[in-house]
Coordinates of C-alpha atoms and ligand atoms in Angstrom, one line a residue:
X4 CA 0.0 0.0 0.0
X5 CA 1.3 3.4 -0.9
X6 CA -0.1 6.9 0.7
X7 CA 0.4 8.0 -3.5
X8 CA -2.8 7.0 -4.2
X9 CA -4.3 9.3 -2.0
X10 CA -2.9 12.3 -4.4
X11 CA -5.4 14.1 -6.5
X12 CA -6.4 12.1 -9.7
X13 CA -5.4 14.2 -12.1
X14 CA -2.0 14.7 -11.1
X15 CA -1.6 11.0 -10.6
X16 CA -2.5 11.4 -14.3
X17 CA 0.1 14.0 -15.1
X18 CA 2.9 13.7 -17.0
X19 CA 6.3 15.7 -16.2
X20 CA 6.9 18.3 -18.6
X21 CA 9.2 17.0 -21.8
X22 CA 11.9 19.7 -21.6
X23 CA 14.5 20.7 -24.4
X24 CA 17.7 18.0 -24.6
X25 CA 20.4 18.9 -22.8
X26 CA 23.5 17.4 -24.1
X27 CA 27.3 17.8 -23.1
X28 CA 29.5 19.0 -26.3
X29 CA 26.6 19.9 -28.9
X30 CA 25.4 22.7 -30.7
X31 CA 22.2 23.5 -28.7
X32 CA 19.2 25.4 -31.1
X33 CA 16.8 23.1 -29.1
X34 CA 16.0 25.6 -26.4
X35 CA 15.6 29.6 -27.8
X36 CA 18.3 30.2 -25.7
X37 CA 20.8 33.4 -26.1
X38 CA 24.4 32.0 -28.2
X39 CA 26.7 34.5 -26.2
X40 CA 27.7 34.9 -22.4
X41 CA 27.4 38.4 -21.1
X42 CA 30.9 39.9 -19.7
X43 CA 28.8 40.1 -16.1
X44 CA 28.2 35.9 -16.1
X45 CA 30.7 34.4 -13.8
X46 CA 29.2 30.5 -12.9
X47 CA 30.5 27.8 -14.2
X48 CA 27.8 26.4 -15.9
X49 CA 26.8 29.7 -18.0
X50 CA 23.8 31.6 -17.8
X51 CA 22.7 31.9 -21.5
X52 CA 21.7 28.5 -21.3
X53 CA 18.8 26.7 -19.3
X54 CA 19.4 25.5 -15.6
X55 CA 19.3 21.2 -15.6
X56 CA 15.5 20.8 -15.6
X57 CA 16.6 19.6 -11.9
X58 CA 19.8 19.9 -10.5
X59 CA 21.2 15.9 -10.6
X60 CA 24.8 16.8 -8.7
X61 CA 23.1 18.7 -6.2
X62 CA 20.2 16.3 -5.5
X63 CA 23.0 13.9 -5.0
X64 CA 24.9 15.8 -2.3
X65 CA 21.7 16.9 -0.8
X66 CA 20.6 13.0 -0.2
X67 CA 24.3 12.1 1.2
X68 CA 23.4 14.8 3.6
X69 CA 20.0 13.7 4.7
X70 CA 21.1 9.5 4.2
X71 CA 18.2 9.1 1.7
X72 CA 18.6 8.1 -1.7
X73 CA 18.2 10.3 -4.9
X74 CA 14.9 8.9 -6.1
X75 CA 13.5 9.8 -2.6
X76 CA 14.2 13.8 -2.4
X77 CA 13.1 16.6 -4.7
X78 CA 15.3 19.9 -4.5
X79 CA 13.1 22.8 -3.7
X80 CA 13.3 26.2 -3.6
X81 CA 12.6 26.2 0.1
X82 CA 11.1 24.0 2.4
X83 CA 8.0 27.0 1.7
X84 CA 7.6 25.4 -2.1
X85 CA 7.7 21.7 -1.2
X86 CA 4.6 22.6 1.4
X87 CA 3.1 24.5 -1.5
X88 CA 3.3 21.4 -3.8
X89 CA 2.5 18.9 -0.8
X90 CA -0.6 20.4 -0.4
X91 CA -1.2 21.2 -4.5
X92 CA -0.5 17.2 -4.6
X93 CA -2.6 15.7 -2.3
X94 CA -5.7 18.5 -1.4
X95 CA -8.5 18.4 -4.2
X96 CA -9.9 22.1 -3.5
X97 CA -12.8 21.9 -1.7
X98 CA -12.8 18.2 -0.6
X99 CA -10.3 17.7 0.9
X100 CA -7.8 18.7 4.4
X101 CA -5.0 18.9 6.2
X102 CA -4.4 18.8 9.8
X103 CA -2.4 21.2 11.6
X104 CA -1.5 21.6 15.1
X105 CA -2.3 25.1 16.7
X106 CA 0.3 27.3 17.3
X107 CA 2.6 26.6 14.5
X108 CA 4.0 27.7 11.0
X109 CA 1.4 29.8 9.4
X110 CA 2.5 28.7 6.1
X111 CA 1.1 25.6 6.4
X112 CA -2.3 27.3 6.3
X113 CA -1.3 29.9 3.5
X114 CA -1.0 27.0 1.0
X115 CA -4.3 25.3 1.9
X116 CA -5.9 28.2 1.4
X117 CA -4.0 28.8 -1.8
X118 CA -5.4 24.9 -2.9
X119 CA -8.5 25.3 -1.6
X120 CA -7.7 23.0 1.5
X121 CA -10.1 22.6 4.8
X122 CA -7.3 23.1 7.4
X123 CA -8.2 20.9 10.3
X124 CA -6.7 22.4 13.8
X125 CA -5.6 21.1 16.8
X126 CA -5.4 23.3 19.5
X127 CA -1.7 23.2 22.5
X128 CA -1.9 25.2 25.2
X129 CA 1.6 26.8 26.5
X130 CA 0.1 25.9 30.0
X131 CA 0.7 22.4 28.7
X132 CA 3.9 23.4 27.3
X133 CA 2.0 22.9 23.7
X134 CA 2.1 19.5 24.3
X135 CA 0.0 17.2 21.7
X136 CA -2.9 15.1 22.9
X137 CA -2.4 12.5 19.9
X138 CA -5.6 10.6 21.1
X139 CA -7.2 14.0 20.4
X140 CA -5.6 14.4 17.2
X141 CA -6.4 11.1 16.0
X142 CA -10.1 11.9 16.5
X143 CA -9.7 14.9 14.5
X144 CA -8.9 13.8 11.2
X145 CA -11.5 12.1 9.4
X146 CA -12.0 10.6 6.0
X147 CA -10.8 13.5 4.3
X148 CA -7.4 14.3 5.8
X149 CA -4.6 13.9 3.3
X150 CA -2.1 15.4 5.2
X151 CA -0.6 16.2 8.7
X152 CA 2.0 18.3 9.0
X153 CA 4.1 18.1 12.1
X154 CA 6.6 20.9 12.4
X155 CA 9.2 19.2 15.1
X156 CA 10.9 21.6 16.7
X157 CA 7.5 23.6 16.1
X158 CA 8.3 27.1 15.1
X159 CA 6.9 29.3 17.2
X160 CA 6.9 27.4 20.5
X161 CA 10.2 25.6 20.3
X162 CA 8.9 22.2 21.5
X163 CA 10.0 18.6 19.5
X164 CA 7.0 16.3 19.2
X165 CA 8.4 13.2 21.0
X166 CA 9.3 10.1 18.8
X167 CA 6.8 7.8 20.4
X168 CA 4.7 10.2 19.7
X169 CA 5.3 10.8 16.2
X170 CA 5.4 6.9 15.5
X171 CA 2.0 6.1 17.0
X172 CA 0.7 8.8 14.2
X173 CA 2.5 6.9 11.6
X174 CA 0.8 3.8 12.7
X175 CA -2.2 4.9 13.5
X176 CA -2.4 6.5 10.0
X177 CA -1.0 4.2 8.1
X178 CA -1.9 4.9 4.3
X179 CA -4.9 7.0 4.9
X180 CA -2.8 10.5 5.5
X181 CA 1.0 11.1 4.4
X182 CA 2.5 12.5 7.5
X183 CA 4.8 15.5 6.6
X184 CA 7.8 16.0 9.4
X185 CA 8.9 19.7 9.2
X186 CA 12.5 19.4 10.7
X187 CA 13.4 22.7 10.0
X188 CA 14.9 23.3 12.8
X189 CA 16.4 19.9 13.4
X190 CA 20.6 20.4 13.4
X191 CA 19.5 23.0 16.7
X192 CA 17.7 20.0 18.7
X193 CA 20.3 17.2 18.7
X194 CA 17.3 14.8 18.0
X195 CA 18.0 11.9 15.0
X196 CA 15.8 13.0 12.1
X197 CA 12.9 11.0 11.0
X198 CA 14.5 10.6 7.5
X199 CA 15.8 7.4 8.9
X200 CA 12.7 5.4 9.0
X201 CA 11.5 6.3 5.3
X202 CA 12.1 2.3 4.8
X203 CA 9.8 1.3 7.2
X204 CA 6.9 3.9 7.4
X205 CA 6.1 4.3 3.8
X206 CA 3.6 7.3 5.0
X207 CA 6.2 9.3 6.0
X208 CA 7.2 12.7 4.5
X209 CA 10.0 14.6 5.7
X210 CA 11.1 18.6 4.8
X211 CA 14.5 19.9 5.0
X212 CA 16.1 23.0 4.4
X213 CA 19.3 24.5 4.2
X214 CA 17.6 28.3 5.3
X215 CA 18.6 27.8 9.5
X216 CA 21.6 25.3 10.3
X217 CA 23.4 26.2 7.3
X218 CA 22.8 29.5 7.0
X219 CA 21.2 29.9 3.3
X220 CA 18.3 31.7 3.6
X221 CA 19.0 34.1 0.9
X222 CA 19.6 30.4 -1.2
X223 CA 16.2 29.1 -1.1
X224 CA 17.1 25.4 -0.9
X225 CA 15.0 22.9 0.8
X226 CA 14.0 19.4 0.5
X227 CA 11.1 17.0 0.4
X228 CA 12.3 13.4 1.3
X229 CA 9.7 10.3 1.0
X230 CA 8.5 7.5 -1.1
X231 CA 10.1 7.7 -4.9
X232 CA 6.3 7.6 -6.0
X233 CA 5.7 10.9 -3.8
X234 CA 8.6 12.4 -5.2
X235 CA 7.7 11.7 -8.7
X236 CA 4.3 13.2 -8.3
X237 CA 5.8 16.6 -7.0
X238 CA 8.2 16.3 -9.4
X239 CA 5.6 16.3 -12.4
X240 CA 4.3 19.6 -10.6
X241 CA 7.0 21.6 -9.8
X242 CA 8.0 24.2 -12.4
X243 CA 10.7 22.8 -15.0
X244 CA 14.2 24.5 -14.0
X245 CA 13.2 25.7 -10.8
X246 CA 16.7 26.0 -9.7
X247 CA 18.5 28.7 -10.9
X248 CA 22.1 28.2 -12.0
X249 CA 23.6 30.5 -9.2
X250 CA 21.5 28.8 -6.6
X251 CA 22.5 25.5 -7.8
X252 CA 25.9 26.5 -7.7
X253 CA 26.1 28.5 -4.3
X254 CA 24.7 25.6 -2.4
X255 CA 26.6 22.8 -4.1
X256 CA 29.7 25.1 -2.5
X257 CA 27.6 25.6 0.5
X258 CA 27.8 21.7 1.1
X259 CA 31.3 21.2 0.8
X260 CA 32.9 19.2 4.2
X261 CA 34.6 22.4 5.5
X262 CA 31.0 24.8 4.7
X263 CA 29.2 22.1 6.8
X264 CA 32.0 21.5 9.9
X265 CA 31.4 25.7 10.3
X266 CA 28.1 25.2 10.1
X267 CA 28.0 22.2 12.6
X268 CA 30.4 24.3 15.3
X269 CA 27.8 27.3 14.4
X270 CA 24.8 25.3 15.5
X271 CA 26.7 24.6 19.0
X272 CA 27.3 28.6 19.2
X273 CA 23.7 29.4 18.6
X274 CA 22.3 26.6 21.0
X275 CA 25.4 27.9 23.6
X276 CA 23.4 31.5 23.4
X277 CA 20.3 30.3 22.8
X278 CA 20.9 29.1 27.0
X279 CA 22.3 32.4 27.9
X280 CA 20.5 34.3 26.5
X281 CA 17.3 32.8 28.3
X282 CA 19.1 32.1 31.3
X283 CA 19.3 36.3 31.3
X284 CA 16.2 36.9 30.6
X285 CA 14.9 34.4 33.2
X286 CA 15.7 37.6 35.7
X287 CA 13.7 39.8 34.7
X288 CA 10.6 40.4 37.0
X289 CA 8.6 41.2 33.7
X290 CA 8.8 37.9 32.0
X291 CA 6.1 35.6 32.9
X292 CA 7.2 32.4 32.0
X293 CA 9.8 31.3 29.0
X294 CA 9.0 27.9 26.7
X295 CA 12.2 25.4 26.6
X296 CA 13.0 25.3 23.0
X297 CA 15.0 22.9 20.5
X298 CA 15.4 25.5 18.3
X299 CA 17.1 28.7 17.5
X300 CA 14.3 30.9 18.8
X301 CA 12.7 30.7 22.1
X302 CA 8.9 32.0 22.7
X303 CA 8.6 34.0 26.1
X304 CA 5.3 35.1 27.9
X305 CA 5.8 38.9 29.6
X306 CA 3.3 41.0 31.4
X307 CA 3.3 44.5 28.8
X308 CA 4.0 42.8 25.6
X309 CA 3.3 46.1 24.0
X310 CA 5.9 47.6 25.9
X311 CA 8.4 45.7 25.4
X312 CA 8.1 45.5 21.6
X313 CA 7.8 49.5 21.5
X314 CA 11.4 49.5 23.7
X315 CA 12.7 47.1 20.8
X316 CA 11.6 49.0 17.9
X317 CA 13.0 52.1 19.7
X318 CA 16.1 50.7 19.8
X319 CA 15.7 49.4 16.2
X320 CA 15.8 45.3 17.1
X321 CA 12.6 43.2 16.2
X322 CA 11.1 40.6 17.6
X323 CA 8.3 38.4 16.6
X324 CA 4.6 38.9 18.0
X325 CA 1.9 36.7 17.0
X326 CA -1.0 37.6 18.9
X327 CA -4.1 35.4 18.8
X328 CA -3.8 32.5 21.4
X329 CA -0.1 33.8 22.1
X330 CA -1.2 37.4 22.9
X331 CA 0.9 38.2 25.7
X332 CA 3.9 36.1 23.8
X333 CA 6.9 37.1 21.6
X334 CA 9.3 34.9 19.8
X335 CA 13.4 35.9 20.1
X336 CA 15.6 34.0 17.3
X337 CA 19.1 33.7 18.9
X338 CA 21.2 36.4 16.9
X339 CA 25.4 37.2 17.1
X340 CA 26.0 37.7 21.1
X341 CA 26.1 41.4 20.3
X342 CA 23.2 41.2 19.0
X343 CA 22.1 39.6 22.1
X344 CA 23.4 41.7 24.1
X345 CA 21.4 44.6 22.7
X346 CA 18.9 42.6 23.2
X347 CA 19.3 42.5 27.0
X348 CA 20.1 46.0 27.1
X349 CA 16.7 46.9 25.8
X350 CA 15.2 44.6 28.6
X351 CA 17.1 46.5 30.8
X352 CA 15.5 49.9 29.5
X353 CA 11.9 48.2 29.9
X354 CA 13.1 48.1 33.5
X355 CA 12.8 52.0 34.1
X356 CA 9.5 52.0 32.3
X357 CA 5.7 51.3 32.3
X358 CA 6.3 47.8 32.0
X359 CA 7.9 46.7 35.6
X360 CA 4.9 48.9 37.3
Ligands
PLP26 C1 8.9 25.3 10.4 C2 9.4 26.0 9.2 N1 9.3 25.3 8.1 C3 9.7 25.8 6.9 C4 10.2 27.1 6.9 C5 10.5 27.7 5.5 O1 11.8 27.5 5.3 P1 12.5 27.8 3.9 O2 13.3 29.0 4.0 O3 13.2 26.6 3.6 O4 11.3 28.0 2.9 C6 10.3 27.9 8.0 C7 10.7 29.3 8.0 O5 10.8 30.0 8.9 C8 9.8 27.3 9.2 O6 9.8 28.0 10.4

C-alpha cells in the first residue's frame, strides 16, 4: 500500500513536462536560448543556457546529507515550495484537508488556502507546554485528511513532538494520511531526524532545508524526502528548471565538508546563546514564563507585551509577536551575542519604564 494513491487524480494522471535536450558538447538550437555569455556571467555552468531541468549533482549531495537516496528527495526552492506542492498534490480544493497543530508555522495554512484546502486544527496550550494530545488528534482527522504536517521543533513554541509520539501517528495513519515531518529546525535540537525510518513507514514525508543550520536563507534550498512515487508526483508539478544556476551552484559550494564542519560548530554557538540568553532573561521580573526550546528561537510570555516591543523598535531590534492564542507572547531568534546583548540592554531599559509597574 502506498499513501500515493491518495494524491489528486489528475495529477496521478500527469505527465512531467518533456523539456529541451540537454546534451554535453553539442550545438544546442533546441531551447531559444541566447548563443553569447554576457561579460557580467561568472558560474561555471553559464547563464545563456537553461538550468538542468533539476539539478542531478546537487540532488545527489543533498541525499548524502540527509542519508536518503536520490529517487526519494526533490530539491526545492525552500522547504516553503515543497509545502506548497505537498498540499497542491494531495488536497483536491474543496474536498479535501489537512491537519495542523495550533500554534505553528502559518504557512502551512497559507498554501491550503491557496489549494483550496479545509485546514483541520488542533489546539496546544503553552500551560501544557504545547504538548499534543495524539488521542485528540487522531479523532480529529476524518476521511478527508490527506495530510498532517508536524513541524518538530515547532516554530513558534520551540517544542519537538516526542518520537513515540510521532510513531503512534505513523501507525495509526498508516496509508490513509501522508504525515509531513517539518524538521526545519532539526541540526538545533540534537534529535536523529525521522529521515531514517523512510524504509519502514512508507507514510512518512520529511522537509529539510538549508535556510537555518546552514545559514542559506538568501539560497532558497530545501527538500522533500519520501517515497520515490511521492517524489515523482511533486516532481511532475514543480515548475521545469526551478533552480536557478547560481543557486545551484552557491549551495553545491555551501555543502562542501569544511562549509558544513562551520556550520556544525555554528549550530553549537547558537544553542550555547540560545541558553544564555534565556538564562538572562529568566531575571527579569517582567517575564512571565519562557518555553524550553530545541530551536534557534525561544517563545517568552511577559506582562506588557506592548511595551516591550515599542522598547525594541526604539532601539531598532525586532522581535516576533503573534498575537491570537499567544497574545501576551513574543518569539526571540538567537542572533550574534552582540546582537544579544542589545537585546538584554533593551530589557534593561523596559526596566525604568511602564512595563515593571
Ligand atoms: C517550520 C518551518 N518550516 C519551513 C520554513 C521555511 O523555510 P524555507 O526557508 O526553507 O522556505 C520555516 C521558515 O521560517 C519554518 O519555520
Amino acid at each position: 500500500m502506498t499513501i500515493a494513491k491518495l494524491a489528486r487524480p489528475e495529477i496521478r494522471a500527469l505527465k512531467p513536462y518533456a523539456a529541451a535536450s540537454q546534451i554535453d558538447a553539442t550545438i544546442r538550437l533546441n531551447a531559444n536560448e541566447a548563443p553569447w555569455t554576457s561579460r557580467a556571467d561568472r558560474f561555471r555552468r553559464p547563464l545563456n543556457r537553461y538550468p538542468e531541468i533539476r539539478p542531478a549533482r546537487l540532488r545527489s549531495a543533498l541525499a548524502d546529507r540527509y542519508g536518503c537516496g536520490e529517487e526519494n528527495l526533490l530539491v526545492t526552492r525552500g522547504t516553503s515550495e515543497g509545502i506548497d506542492l505537498l498540499l497542491r498534490v494531495f488536497c483536491r480544493a474543496g474536498q479535501d484537508s489537512m491537519l495542523i497543530i495550533a500554534p505553528t508555522f502559518s504557512m502551512y495554512r497559507h498554501y491550503a488556502a491557496v489549494q483550496g484546502a479545509r485546514v483541520i486544527e488542533v489546539e496546544t496550550s503553552g500551560h501544557d507546554d504545547f504538548a499534543v494530545d495524539i488521542d485528540a488528534l487522531l479523532e480529529s482527522c476524518d476521511a478527508t485528511t490527506r495530510l498532517i504536517f508536524i513541524c518538530s521543533p515547532n516554530n513558534p513554541t520551540g517544542t519537538s513532538m516526542p518520537r513515540d509520539n510521532l510513531l503512534r501517528l505513523l501507525d495509526a495513519r498508516g496509508d490513509r494520511s501522508a504525515i509531513v515531518v517539518d524538521e526545519a529546525y532539526i541540526e538545533f535540537a540534537g534529535e536523529p531526524s525521522m529521515v531514517g525510518l523512510l524504509h519502514s513507514y512508507s507514510n512518512l514525508i520529511v522537509l529539510r532545508t538549508l535556510s537555518k543550520a546552514l545559514a542559506y536563507a538568501g539560497a532558497r534550498c530545501g527538500s522533500v524526502i519520501g517515497p520515490a512515487a511521492v517524489i515523482d508526483m511533486l516532481d511532475a508539478v514543480q515548475a521545469p528548471y526551478a533552480m536557478a544556476t547560481p543557486v545551484v551552484e552557491c549551495v553545491e559550494n555551501a555543502l562542501q565538508a569544511e562549509n558544513l564542519n562551520e556550520a556544525e560548530q555554528r549550530v553549537s554557538d547558537i544553542v550555547a546563546e540560545r541558553d544564555r540568553l534565556v538564562a538572562a532573561i529568566d531575571q527579569f521580573s517582567f517575564v512571565r514564563k519562557i518555553w524550553s526550546s530545541a530551536a534557534n528561537f525561544f517563545l517568552i510570555e511577559v506582562d506588557n507585551v506592548e511595551a516591550l516591543l515599542e522598547q525594541c523598535v526604539a532601539d531598532k531590534i525586532l522581535l516576533r509577536y503573534f498575537g491570537g492564542s499567544l497574545a501576551d507572547c513574543i518569539r526571540i531568534t538567537v542572533g550574534s551575542t552582540a546582537e544579544n546583548d542589545r537585546l538584554l540592554q533593551s530589557f534593561e531599559s523596559v526596566l525604568n519604564t511602564s512595563i515593571s509597574s
